[in-house]
mmCIF file of N, CA, C and O in Angstrom:
data_model
loop_
_atom_site.group_PDB
_atom_site.id
_atom_site.type_symbol
_atom_site.label_atom_id
_atom_site.label_comp_id
_atom_site.label_asym_id
_atom_site.label_seq_id
_atom_site.Cartn_x
_atom_site.Cartn_y
_atom_site.Cartn_z
ATOM 1 N N MET A 1 -21.476 13.947 4.892
ATOM 2 C CA MET A 1 -20.943 13.333 6.085
ATOM 3 C C MET A 1 -21.618 13.942 7.318
ATOM 4 O O MET A 1 -21.847 15.139 7.382
ATOM 5 N N LEU A 2 -21.908 13.104 8.291
ATOM 6 C CA LEU A 2 -22.586 13.555 9.498
ATOM 7 C C LEU A 2 -21.590 14.167 10.472
ATOM 8 O O LEU A 2 -20.532 13.605 10.738
ATOM 9 N N GLU A 3 -21.923 15.319 11.002
ATOM 10 C CA GLU A 3 -21.137 15.945 12.060
ATOM 11 C C GLU A 3 -21.542 15.273 13.370
ATOM 12 O O GLU A 3 -22.704 15.328 13.767
ATOM 13 N N THR A 4 -20.601 14.604 14.035
ATOM 14 C CA THR A 4 -20.939 13.837 15.230
ATOM 15 C C THR A 4 -20.412 14.510 16.491
ATOM 16 O O THR A 4 -19.455 15.284 16.453
ATOM 17 N N ILE A 5 -21.039 14.167 17.599
ATOM 18 C CA ILE A 5 -20.584 14.602 18.915
ATOM 19 C C ILE A 5 -19.543 13.578 19.347
ATOM 20 O O ILE A 5 -19.853 12.407 19.504
ATOM 21 N N LYS A 6 -18.318 14.015 19.533
ATOM 22 C CA LYS A 6 -17.233 13.077 19.792
ATOM 23 C C LYS A 6 -16.836 12.986 21.264
ATOM 24 O O LYS A 6 -16.421 11.945 21.736
ATOM 25 N N SER A 7 -16.966 14.054 21.984
ATOM 26 C CA SER A 7 -16.513 14.105 23.365
ATOM 27 C C SER A 7 -17.538 13.465 24.312
ATOM 28 O O SER A 7 -18.739 13.750 24.230
ATOM 29 N N SER A 8 -17.059 12.618 25.210
ATOM 30 C CA SER A 8 -17.969 12.002 26.172
ATOM 31 C C SER A 8 -18.561 13.042 27.120
ATOM 32 O O SER A 8 -19.686 12.892 27.604
ATOM 33 N N THR A 9 -17.829 14.124 27.347
ATOM 34 C CA THR A 9 -18.336 15.216 28.183
ATOM 35 C C THR A 9 -19.543 15.882 27.517
ATOM 36 O O THR A 9 -20.550 16.159 28.179
ATOM 37 N N GLU A 10 -19.446 16.109 26.211
ATOM 38 C CA GLU A 10 -20.558 16.727 25.489
ATOM 39 C C GLU A 10 -21.753 15.781 25.397
ATOM 40 O O GLU A 10 -22.902 16.213 25.500
ATOM 41 N N VAL A 11 -21.497 14.489 25.220
ATOM 42 C CA VAL A 11 -22.589 13.505 25.201
ATOM 43 C C VAL A 11 -23.291 13.499 26.555
ATOM 44 O O VAL A 11 -24.523 13.507 26.624
ATOM 45 N N SER A 12 -22.521 13.512 27.630
ATOM 46 C CA SER A 12 -23.110 13.548 28.973
ATOM 47 C C SER A 12 -23.937 14.806 29.193
ATOM 48 O O SER A 12 -25.009 14.760 29.810
ATOM 49 N N TYR A 13 -23.458 15.939 28.684
ATOM 50 C CA TYR A 13 -24.187 17.196 28.816
ATOM 51 C C TYR A 13 -25.545 17.110 28.106
ATOM 52 O O TYR A 13 -26.564 17.532 28.644
ATOM 53 N N VAL A 14 -25.545 16.566 26.901
ATOM 54 C CA VAL A 14 -26.809 16.422 26.164
ATOM 55 C C VAL A 14 -27.730 15.453 26.894
ATOM 56 O O VAL A 14 -28.940 15.677 26.980
ATOM 57 N N PHE A 15 -27.184 14.362 27.447
ATOM 58 C CA PHE A 15 -27.991 13.407 28.200
ATOM 59 C C PHE A 15 -28.682 14.075 29.386
ATOM 60 O O PHE A 15 -29.854 13.807 29.662
ATOM 61 N N THR A 16 -27.964 14.934 30.108
ATOM 62 C CA THR A 16 -28.540 15.528 31.313
ATOM 63 C C THR A 16 -29.448 16.720 31.030
ATOM 64 O O THR A 16 -30.405 16.944 31.768
ATOM 65 N N HIS A 17 -29.179 17.495 29.966
ATOM 66 C CA HIS A 17 -29.942 18.714 29.715
ATOM 67 C C HIS A 17 -30.921 18.613 28.545
ATOM 68 O O HIS A 17 -31.752 19.507 28.365
ATOM 69 N N GLY A 18 -30.833 17.564 27.753
ATOM 70 C CA GLY A 18 -31.669 17.451 26.568
ATOM 71 C C GLY A 18 -33.068 16.947 26.868
ATOM 72 O O GLY A 18 -33.341 16.410 27.939
ATOM 73 N N LYS A 19 -33.941 17.125 25.897
ATOM 74 C CA LYS A 19 -35.318 16.637 26.000
ATOM 75 C C LYS A 19 -35.377 15.248 25.385
ATOM 76 O O LYS A 19 -34.905 15.023 24.279
ATOM 77 N N ARG A 20 -35.977 14.307 26.111
ATOM 78 C CA ARG A 20 -36.071 12.920 25.648
ATOM 79 C C ARG A 20 -37.373 12.687 24.906
ATOM 80 O O ARG A 20 -38.445 13.071 25.381
ATOM 81 N N LEU A 21 -37.244 12.055 23.761
ATOM 82 C CA LEU A 21 -38.400 11.662 22.963
ATOM 83 C C LEU A 21 -38.356 10.143 22.844
ATOM 84 O O LEU A 21 -37.497 9.590 22.165
ATOM 85 N N ASN A 22 -39.260 9.480 23.541
ATOM 86 C CA ASN A 22 -39.251 8.027 23.560
ATOM 87 C C ASN A 22 -40.148 7.461 22.477
ATOM 88 O O ASN A 22 -41.287 7.880 22.321
ATOM 89 N N THR A 23 -39.608 6.510 21.731
ATOM 90 C CA THR A 23 -40.379 5.704 20.801
ATOM 91 C C THR A 23 -40.173 4.259 21.237
ATOM 92 O O THR A 23 -39.276 3.974 22.042
ATOM 93 N N PRO A 24 -40.961 3.334 20.737
ATOM 94 C CA PRO A 24 -40.742 1.938 21.115
ATOM 95 C C PRO A 24 -39.393 1.390 20.635
ATOM 96 O O PRO A 24 -38.934 0.370 21.137
ATOM 97 N N PHE A 25 -38.757 2.053 19.689
ATOM 98 C CA PHE A 25 -37.571 1.510 19.043
ATOM 99 C C PHE A 25 -36.290 2.283 19.336
ATOM 100 O O PHE A 25 -35.221 1.696 19.445
ATOM 101 N N VAL A 26 -36.385 3.601 19.435
ATOM 102 C CA VAL A 26 -35.213 4.469 19.642
ATOM 103 C C VAL A 26 -35.625 5.604 20.569
ATOM 104 O O VAL A 26 -36.731 6.119 20.474
ATOM 105 N N THR A 27 -34.717 5.981 21.457
ATOM 106 C CA THR A 27 -34.927 7.185 22.260
ATOM 107 C C THR A 27 -34.091 8.292 21.642
ATOM 108 O O THR A 27 -32.903 8.115 21.389
ATOM 109 N N LEU A 28 -34.724 9.425 21.378
ATOM 110 C CA LEU A 28 -34.028 10.588 20.831
ATOM 111 C C LEU A 28 -33.848 11.599 21.959
ATOM 112 O O LEU A 28 -34.794 11.904 22.682
ATOM 113 N N ILE A 29 -32.641 12.104 22.107
ATOM 114 C CA ILE A 29 -32.354 13.130 23.105
ATOM 115 C C ILE A 29 -31.927 14.365 22.331
ATOM 116 O O ILE A 29 -30.926 14.343 21.612
ATOM 117 N N VAL A 30 -32.704 15.444 22.472
ATOM 118 C CA VAL A 30 -32.523 16.639 21.638
ATOM 119 C C VAL A 30 -32.192 17.839 22.526
ATOM 120 O O VAL A 30 -32.843 18.065 23.541
ATOM 121 N N LEU A 31 -31.179 18.586 22.116
ATOM 122 C CA LEU A 31 -30.794 19.793 22.842
ATOM 123 C C LEU A 31 -30.462 20.887 21.843
ATOM 124 O O LEU A 31 -29.633 20.691 20.947
ATOM 125 N N GLN A 32 -31.128 22.039 21.976
ATOM 126 C CA GLN A 32 -30.798 23.170 21.125
ATOM 127 C C GLN A 32 -29.468 23.728 21.614
ATOM 128 O O GLN A 32 -29.305 24.008 22.797
ATOM 129 N N ASN A 33 -28.515 23.893 20.696
ATOM 130 C CA ASN A 33 -27.161 24.215 21.116
ATOM 131 C C ASN A 33 -26.498 25.123 20.094
ATOM 132 O O ASN A 33 -25.544 24.748 19.443
ATOM 133 N N GLU A 34 -26.998 26.333 19.955
ATOM 134 C CA GLU A 34 -26.426 27.241 18.962
ATOM 135 C C GLU A 34 -25.264 28.057 19.510
ATOM 136 O O GLU A 34 -24.492 28.602 18.748
ATOM 137 N N LYS A 35 -25.107 28.139 20.815
ATOM 138 C CA LYS A 35 -24.069 28.985 21.391
ATOM 139 C C LYS A 35 -22.682 28.373 21.219
ATOM 140 O O LYS A 35 -21.741 29.063 20.871
ATOM 141 N N GLN A 36 -22.547 27.069 21.453
ATOM 142 C CA GLN A 36 -21.225 26.450 21.416
ATOM 143 C C GLN A 36 -20.723 26.176 20.010
ATOM 144 O O GLN A 36 -19.562 26.336 19.728
ATOM 145 N N HIS A 37 -21.587 25.744 19.116
ATOM 146 C CA HIS A 37 -21.108 25.223 17.839
ATOM 147 C C HIS A 37 -21.717 25.911 16.632
ATOM 148 O O HIS A 37 -21.725 25.353 15.551
ATOM 149 N N GLY A 38 -22.228 27.094 16.793
ATOM 150 C CA GLY A 38 -22.737 27.849 15.657
ATOM 151 C C GLY A 38 -23.977 27.226 15.058
ATOM 152 O O GLY A 38 -24.814 26.679 15.750
ATOM 153 N N GLN A 39 -24.079 27.296 13.750
ATOM 154 C CA GLN A 39 -25.292 26.864 13.058
ATOM 155 C C GLN A 39 -25.314 25.365 12.748
ATOM 156 O O GLN A 39 -26.345 24.841 12.389
ATOM 157 N N THR A 40 -24.187 24.700 12.843
ATOM 158 C CA THR A 40 -24.172 23.293 12.449
ATOM 159 C C THR A 40 -24.795 22.417 13.517
ATOM 160 O O THR A 40 -24.613 22.642 14.704
ATOM 161 N N GLY A 41 -25.518 21.419 13.077
ATOM 162 C CA GLY A 41 -26.093 20.442 13.984
ATOM 163 C C GLY A 41 -25.192 19.229 14.085
ATOM 164 O O GLY A 41 -24.406 18.945 13.190
ATOM 165 N N ARG A 42 -25.293 18.539 15.222
ATOM 166 C CA ARG A 42 -24.475 17.353 15.428
ATOM 167 C C ARG A 42 -25.344 16.206 15.916
ATOM 168 O O ARG A 42 -26.425 16.418 16.471
ATOM 169 N N VAL A 43 -24.859 15.002 15.714
ATOM 170 C CA VAL A 43 -25.579 13.806 16.152
ATOM 171 C C VAL A 43 -24.604 12.842 16.818
ATOM 172 O O VAL A 43 -23.390 12.938 16.634
ATOM 173 N N ALA A 44 -25.165 11.919 17.609
ATOM 174 C CA ALA A 44 -24.397 10.824 18.195
ATOM 175 C C ALA A 44 -25.291 9.586 18.183
ATOM 176 O O ALA A 44 -26.526 9.702 18.238
ATOM 177 N N PHE A 45 -24.670 8.429 18.115
ATOM 178 C CA PHE A 45 -25.396 7.167 18.058
ATOM 179 C C PHE A 45 -24.867 6.282 19.173
ATOM 180 O O PHE A 45 -23.673 5.975 19.217
ATOM 181 N N VAL A 46 -25.756 5.880 20.095
ATOM 182 C CA VAL A 46 -25.347 5.128 21.270
ATOM 183 C C VAL A 46 -26.121 3.819 21.323
ATOM 184 O O VAL A 46 -27.358 3.804 21.251
ATOM 185 N N ALA A 47 -25.378 2.715 21.447
ATOM 186 C CA ALA A 47 -25.955 1.393 21.647
ATOM 187 C C ALA A 47 -25.192 0.763 22.804
ATOM 188 O O ALA A 47 -24.018 0.436 22.678
ATOM 189 N N GLY A 48 -25.850 0.615 23.941
ATOM 190 C CA GLY A 48 -25.189 0.150 25.153
ATOM 191 C C GLY A 48 -24.864 -1.330 25.143
ATOM 192 O O GLY A 48 -25.522 -2.136 24.485
ATOM 193 N N LYS A 49 -23.839 -1.694 25.906
ATOM 194 C CA LYS A 49 -23.409 -3.087 25.992
ATOM 195 C C LYS A 49 -24.437 -3.988 26.652
ATOM 196 O O LYS A 49 -24.459 -5.183 26.409
ATOM 197 N N LYS A 50 -25.288 -3.427 27.499
ATOM 198 C CA LYS A 50 -26.301 -4.240 28.179
ATOM 199 C C LYS A 50 -27.326 -4.810 27.209
ATOM 200 O O LYS A 50 -27.978 -5.804 27.503
ATOM 201 N N LEU A 51 -27.481 -4.163 26.068
ATOM 202 C CA LEU A 51 -28.529 -4.568 25.133
ATOM 203 C C LEU A 51 -28.107 -5.688 24.189
ATOM 204 O O LEU A 51 -28.965 -6.376 23.641
ATOM 205 N N GLY A 52 -26.825 -5.846 23.951
ATOM 206 C CA GLY A 52 -26.431 -6.904 23.029
ATOM 207 C C GLY A 52 -24.934 -6.941 22.789
ATOM 208 O O GLY A 52 -24.178 -6.088 23.259
ATOM 209 N N ASN A 53 -24.538 -7.940 22.019
ATOM 210 C CA ASN A 53 -23.118 -8.104 21.712
ATOM 211 C C ASN A 53 -22.691 -7.108 20.634
ATOM 212 O O ASN A 53 -23.483 -6.285 20.180
ATOM 213 N N ALA A 54 -21.428 -7.206 20.209
ATOM 214 C CA ALA A 54 -20.878 -6.238 19.254
ATOM 215 C C ALA A 54 -21.623 -6.269 17.928
ATOM 216 O O ALA A 54 -21.834 -5.223 17.307
ATOM 217 N N VAL A 55 -22.032 -7.442 17.483
ATOM 218 C CA VAL A 55 -22.766 -7.553 16.219
ATOM 219 C C VAL A 55 -24.080 -6.787 16.311
ATOM 220 O O VAL A 55 -24.435 -6.011 15.414
ATOM 221 N N TRP A 56 -24.814 -6.972 17.406
ATOM 222 C CA TRP A 56 -26.096 -6.278 17.586
ATOM 223 C C TRP A 56 -25.878 -4.768 17.667
ATOM 224 O O TRP A 56 -26.600 -3.988 17.044
ATOM 225 N N ARG A 57 -24.857 -4.335 18.439
ATOM 226 C CA ARG A 57 -24.601 -2.903 18.597
ATOM 227 C C ARG A 57 -24.229 -2.254 17.269
ATOM 228 O O ARG A 57 -24.695 -1.162 16.949
ATOM 229 N N ASN A 58 -23.402 -2.917 16.478
ATOM 230 C CA ASN A 58 -23.026 -2.371 15.173
ATOM 231 C C ASN A 58 -24.227 -2.287 14.242
ATOM 232 O O ASN A 58 -24.400 -1.302 13.518
ATOM 233 N N ARG A 59 -25.085 -3.304 14.255
ATOM 234 C CA ARG A 59 -26.295 -3.285 13.425
ATOM 235 C C ARG A 59 -27.212 -2.144 13.852
ATOM 236 O O ARG A 59 -27.777 -1.434 13.013
ATOM 237 N N ALA A 60 -27.356 -1.945 15.161
ATOM 238 C CA ALA A 60 -28.206 -0.867 15.673
ATOM 239 C C ALA A 60 -27.666 0.497 15.260
ATOM 240 O O ALA A 60 -28.427 1.378 14.842
ATOM 241 N N LYS A 61 -26.356 0.690 15.349
ATOM 242 C CA LYS A 61 -25.766 1.980 14.965
ATOM 243 C C LYS A 61 -25.905 2.232 13.472
ATOM 244 O O LYS A 61 -26.181 3.358 13.051
ATOM 245 N N ARG A 62 -25.725 1.210 12.652
ATOM 246 C CA ARG A 62 -25.920 1.379 11.203
ATOM 247 C C ARG A 62 -27.348 1.798 10.902
ATOM 248 O O ARG A 62 -27.597 2.682 10.081
ATOM 249 N N ARG A 63 -28.303 1.161 11.578
ATOM 250 C CA ARG A 63 -29.706 1.495 11.362
ATOM 251 C C ARG A 63 -29.992 2.917 11.808
ATOM 252 O O ARG A 63 -30.699 3.661 11.130
ATOM 253 N N MET A 64 -29.438 3.334 12.938
ATOM 254 C CA MET A 64 -29.686 4.696 13.428
ATOM 255 C C MET A 64 -29.037 5.744 12.520
ATOM 256 O O MET A 64 -29.613 6.806 12.309
ATOM 257 N N ARG A 65 -27.859 5.449 11.969
ATOM 258 C CA ARG A 65 -27.244 6.383 11.018
ATOM 259 C C ARG A 65 -28.112 6.536 9.768
ATOM 260 O O ARG A 65 -28.293 7.644 9.253
ATOM 261 N N ALA A 66 -28.664 5.427 9.288
ATOM 262 C CA ALA A 66 -29.558 5.479 8.127
ATOM 263 C C ALA A 66 -30.822 6.269 8.466
ATOM 264 O O ALA A 66 -31.309 7.062 7.641
ATOM 265 N N LEU A 67 -31.354 6.079 9.671
ATOM 266 C CA LEU A 67 -32.526 6.847 10.102
ATOM 267 C C LEU A 67 -32.224 8.339 10.085
ATOM 268 O O LEU A 67 -33.026 9.139 9.594
ATOM 269 N N CYS A 68 -31.080 8.710 10.613
ATOM 270 C CA CYS A 68 -30.700 10.114 10.669
ATOM 271 C C CYS A 68 -30.638 10.711 9.267
ATOM 272 O O CYS A 68 -31.165 11.796 9.023
ATOM 273 N N ARG A 69 -30.006 10.002 8.338
ATOM 274 C CA ARG A 69 -29.925 10.503 6.961
ATOM 275 C C ARG A 69 -31.314 10.616 6.334
ATOM 276 O O ARG A 69 -31.636 11.609 5.683
ATOM 277 N N ASP A 70 -32.160 9.598 6.520
ATOM 278 C CA ASP A 70 -33.496 9.605 5.911
ATOM 279 C C ASP A 70 -34.414 10.664 6.525
ATOM 280 O O ASP A 70 -35.349 11.122 5.875
ATOM 281 N N LEU A 71 -34.153 11.032 7.770
ATOM 282 C CA LEU A 71 -34.974 12.046 8.437
ATOM 283 C C LEU A 71 -34.461 13.468 8.198
ATOM 284 O O LEU A 71 -35.034 14.426 8.688
ATOM 285 N N GLY A 72 -33.358 13.614 7.478
ATOM 286 C CA GLY A 72 -32.853 14.940 7.149
ATOM 287 C C GLY A 72 -31.848 15.495 8.131
ATOM 288 O O GLY A 72 -31.577 16.695 8.124
ATOM 289 N N GLY A 73 -31.302 14.679 8.987
ATOM 290 C CA GLY A 73 -30.345 15.139 9.992
ATOM 291 C C GLY A 73 -28.961 15.272 9.420
ATOM 292 O O GLY A 73 -28.697 14.843 8.316
ATOM 293 N N PRO A 74 -28.056 15.912 10.113
ATOM 294 C CA PRO A 74 -28.249 16.616 11.378
ATOM 295 C C PRO A 74 -29.006 17.934 11.192
ATOM 296 O O PRO A 74 -28.975 18.520 10.123
ATOM 297 N N TRP A 75 -29.662 18.357 12.235
ATOM 298 C CA TRP A 75 -30.531 19.526 12.179
ATOM 299 C C TRP A 75 -29.781 20.731 12.702
ATOM 300 O O TRP A 75 -29.148 20.677 13.753
ATOM 301 N N ASP A 76 -29.859 21.836 11.973
ATOM 302 C CA ASP A 76 -29.142 23.058 12.344
ATOM 303 C C ASP A 76 -29.495 23.493 13.758
ATOM 304 O O ASP A 76 -30.669 23.479 14.154
ATOM 305 N N ARG A 77 -28.460 23.880 14.516
ATOM 306 C CA ARG A 77 -28.577 24.408 15.884
ATOM 307 C C ARG A 77 -29.044 23.371 16.905
ATOM 308 O O ARG A 77 -29.425 23.742 18.016
ATOM 309 N N TYR A 78 -29.037 22.092 16.577
ATOM 310 C CA TYR A 78 -29.479 21.063 17.524
ATOM 311 C C TYR A 78 -28.450 19.949 17.619
ATOM 312 O O TYR A 78 -27.864 19.536 16.618
ATOM 313 N N ASP A 79 -28.261 19.468 18.839
ATOM 314 C CA ASP A 79 -27.515 18.241 19.079
ATOM 315 C C ASP A 79 -28.550 17.153 19.325
ATOM 316 O O ASP A 79 -29.462 17.333 20.148
ATOM 317 N N VAL A 80 -28.430 16.035 18.620
ATOM 318 C CA VAL A 80 -29.393 14.936 18.745
ATOM 319 C C VAL A 80 -28.624 13.651 18.993
ATOM 320 O O VAL A 80 -27.676 13.332 18.270
ATOM 321 N N ILE A 81 -29.036 12.917 20.030
ATOM 322 C CA ILE A 81 -28.472 11.609 20.306
ATOM 323 C C ILE A 81 -29.533 10.558 20.003
ATOM 324 O O ILE A 81 -30.669 10.659 20.473
ATOM 325 N N PHE A 82 -29.163 9.583 19.206
ATOM 326 C CA PHE A 82 -30.008 8.423 18.937
ATOM 327 C C PHE A 82 -29.557 7.327 19.897
ATOM 328 O O PHE A 82 -28.421 6.857 19.827
ATOM 329 N N LEU A 83 -30.440 6.896 20.791
ATOM 330 C CA LEU A 83 -30.130 5.884 21.790
ATOM 331 C C LEU A 83 -30.907 4.616 21.454
ATOM 332 O O LEU A 83 -32.147 4.626 21.441
ATOM 333 N N ALA A 84 -30.184 3.549 21.161
ATOM 334 C CA ALA A 84 -30.817 2.303 20.735
ATOM 335 C C ALA A 84 -31.583 1.654 21.886
ATOM 336 O O ALA A 84 -31.185 1.747 23.049
ATOM 337 N N ARG A 85 -32.667 1.011 21.540
ATOM 338 C CA ARG A 85 -33.424 0.195 22.472
ATOM 339 C C ARG A 85 -33.422 -1.233 21.945
ATOM 340 O O ARG A 85 -33.021 -1.497 20.815
ATOM 341 N N ARG A 86 -33.861 -2.162 22.731
ATOM 342 C CA ARG A 86 -33.829 -3.576 22.368
ATOM 343 C C ARG A 86 -34.509 -3.822 21.022
ATOM 344 O O ARG A 86 -34.027 -4.593 20.205
ATOM 345 N N ARG A 87 -35.598 -3.167 20.753
ATOM 346 C CA ARG A 87 -36.378 -3.417 19.536
ATOM 347 C C ARG A 87 -35.856 -2.674 18.311
ATOM 348 O O ARG A 87 -36.444 -2.774 17.247
ATOM 349 N N THR A 88 -34.749 -1.970 18.437
ATOM 350 C CA THR A 88 -34.207 -1.194 17.315
ATOM 351 C C THR A 88 -33.953 -2.066 16.094
ATOM 352 O O THR A 88 -34.281 -1.692 14.975
ATOM 353 N N THR A 89 -33.377 -3.228 16.291
ATOM 354 C CA THR A 89 -33.033 -4.090 15.158
ATOM 355 C C THR A 89 -34.096 -5.136 14.873
ATOM 356 O O THR A 89 -34.041 -5.790 13.832
ATOM 357 N N GLU A 90 -35.057 -5.325 15.770
ATOM 358 C CA GLU A 90 -36.072 -6.358 15.579
ATOM 359 C C GLU A 90 -37.221 -5.902 14.686
ATOM 360 O O GLU A 90 -37.792 -6.700 13.959
ATOM 361 N N ALA A 91 -37.576 -4.641 14.749
ATOM 362 C CA ALA A 91 -38.720 -4.120 13.993
ATOM 363 C C ALA A 91 -38.313 -3.828 12.554
ATOM 364 O O ALA A 91 -37.126 -3.685 12.238
ATOM 365 N N THR A 92 -39.303 -3.689 11.694
ATOM 366 C CA THR A 92 -39.000 -3.326 10.307
ATOM 367 C C THR A 92 -38.510 -1.883 10.272
ATOM 368 O O THR A 92 -38.872 -1.061 11.116
ATOM 369 N N TYR A 93 -37.702 -1.597 9.273
ATOM 370 C CA TYR A 93 -37.110 -0.260 9.156
ATOM 371 C C TYR A 93 -38.195 0.802 9.008
ATOM 372 O O TYR A 93 -38.096 1.878 9.584
ATOM 373 N N SER A 94 -39.246 0.501 8.256
ATOM 374 C CA SER A 94 -40.296 1.499 8.035
ATOM 375 C C SER A 94 -41.025 1.845 9.332
ATOM 376 O O SER A 94 -41.390 3.004 9.545
ATOM 377 N N LYS A 95 -41.223 0.880 10.224
ATOM 378 C CA LYS A 95 -41.868 1.179 11.508
ATOM 379 C C LYS A 95 -40.985 2.077 12.370
ATOM 380 O O LYS A 95 -41.468 3.016 13.001
ATOM 381 N N VAL A 96 -39.701 1.771 12.387
ATOM 382 C CA VAL A 96 -38.763 2.575 13.180
ATOM 383 C C VAL A 96 -38.696 3.992 12.613
ATOM 384 O O VAL A 96 -38.728 4.974 13.353
ATOM 385 N N LEU A 97 -38.638 4.105 11.289
ATOM 386 C CA LEU A 97 -38.581 5.408 10.629
ATOM 387 C C LEU A 97 -39.833 6.228 10.926
ATOM 388 O O LEU A 97 -39.742 7.417 11.276
ATOM 389 N N ASP A 98 -41.010 5.622 10.839
ATOM 390 C CA ASP A 98 -42.258 6.333 11.122
ATOM 391 C C ASP A 98 -42.318 6.821 12.564
ATOM 392 O O ASP A 98 -42.753 7.941 12.839
ATOM 393 N N ALA A 99 -41.878 5.982 13.513
ATOM 394 C CA ALA A 99 -41.903 6.365 14.926
ATOM 395 C C ALA A 99 -40.961 7.535 15.195
ATOM 396 O O ALA A 99 -41.316 8.484 15.909
ATOM 397 N N CYS A 100 -39.774 7.493 14.606
ATOM 398 C CA CYS A 100 -38.815 8.587 14.801
ATOM 399 C C CYS A 100 -39.305 9.869 14.146
ATOM 400 O O CYS A 100 -39.149 10.957 14.696
ATOM 401 N N GLU A 101 -39.904 9.747 12.970
ATOM 402 C CA GLU A 101 -40.421 10.923 12.281
ATOM 403 C C GLU A 101 -41.526 11.583 13.099
ATOM 404 O O GLU A 101 -41.556 12.805 13.244
ATOM 405 N N LYS A 102 -42.405 10.782 13.685
ATOM 406 C CA LYS A 102 -43.486 11.321 14.519
ATOM 407 C C LYS A 102 -42.914 12.053 15.741
ATOM 408 O O LYS A 102 -43.360 13.136 16.097
ATOM 409 N N ALA A 103 -41.882 11.488 16.355
ATOM 410 C CA ALA A 103 -41.258 12.129 17.518
ATOM 411 C C ALA A 103 -40.621 13.459 17.129
ATOM 412 O O ALA A 103 -40.742 14.450 17.857
ATOM 413 N N LEU A 104 -39.971 13.513 15.975
ATOM 414 C CA LEU A 104 -39.343 14.767 15.536
ATOM 415 C C LEU A 104 -40.374 15.811 15.140
ATOM 416 O O LEU A 104 -40.148 17.007 15.321
ATOM 417 N N VAL A 105 -41.514 15.381 14.619
ATOM 418 C CA VAL A 105 -42.612 16.319 14.315
ATOM 419 C C VAL A 105 -43.154 16.895 15.629
ATOM 420 O O VAL A 105 -43.420 18.084 15.714
ATOM 421 N N ASP A 106 -43.287 16.032 16.658
ATOM 422 C CA ASP A 106 -43.813 16.490 17.934
ATOM 423 C C ASP A 106 -42.945 17.574 18.566
ATOM 424 O O ASP A 106 -43.443 18.498 19.195
ATOM 425 N N ILE A 107 -41.633 17.477 18.393
ATOM 426 C CA ILE A 107 -40.745 18.472 18.993
ATOM 427 C C ILE A 107 -40.512 19.668 18.074
ATOM 428 O O ILE A 107 -40.019 20.704 18.481
ATOM 429 N N GLY A 108 -40.848 19.540 16.801
ATOM 430 C CA GLY A 108 -40.744 20.665 15.878
ATOM 431 C C GLY A 108 -39.517 20.664 14.975
ATOM 432 O O GLY A 108 -39.240 21.653 14.315
ATOM 433 N N LEU A 109 -38.761 19.589 14.938
ATOM 434 C CA LEU A 109 -37.604 19.524 14.057
ATOM 435 C C LEU A 109 -37.972 19.133 12.631
ATOM 436 O O LEU A 109 -37.204 19.349 11.715
ATOM 437 N N ARG A 110 -39.133 18.552 12.449
ATOM 438 C CA ARG A 110 -39.631 18.197 11.122
ATOM 439 C C ARG A 110 -41.083 18.638 11.015
ATOM 440 O O ARG A 110 -41.780 18.710 11.998
ATOM 441 N N THR A 111 -41.500 18.893 9.790
ATOM 442 C CA THR A 111 -42.911 19.207 9.566
ATOM 443 C C THR A 111 -43.607 17.948 9.082
ATOM 444 O O THR A 111 -43.004 17.113 8.400
ATOM 445 N N SER A 112 -44.850 17.779 9.467
ATOM 446 C CA SER A 112 -45.585 16.582 9.038
ATOM 447 C C SER A 112 -45.874 16.666 7.551
ATOM 448 O O SER A 112 -46.114 17.738 6.987
ATOM 449 N N GLN A 113 -45.840 15.519 6.913
ATOM 450 C CA GLN A 113 -46.028 15.490 5.462
ATOM 451 C C GLN A 113 -47.293 14.791 5.083
ATOM 452 O O GLN A 113 -47.811 13.950 5.624
#
């Protein structure tokens, strides 16, 4: 089960202090956060109302949760927010997965394979 960031205050904190990794499909916001929550990593999945209706938002969140699991998340000592973009549900899953994996390699959360 994924440990999620539940408080809107904590989500806002990660938004303002985290490092943004932009891909064409998903924006990842990463913040190292070992002081507040120990060794466990947490994630959040955000799909804004401006981008689509409830069906689109739910599909985007399901896809982002699957991405997180396939990429090995949550990552110890890091809070990561997956922020959906318009193309999140339009592109093939493998393209979205490759783009996210490359972004996580660039920041050092994953090693290239």
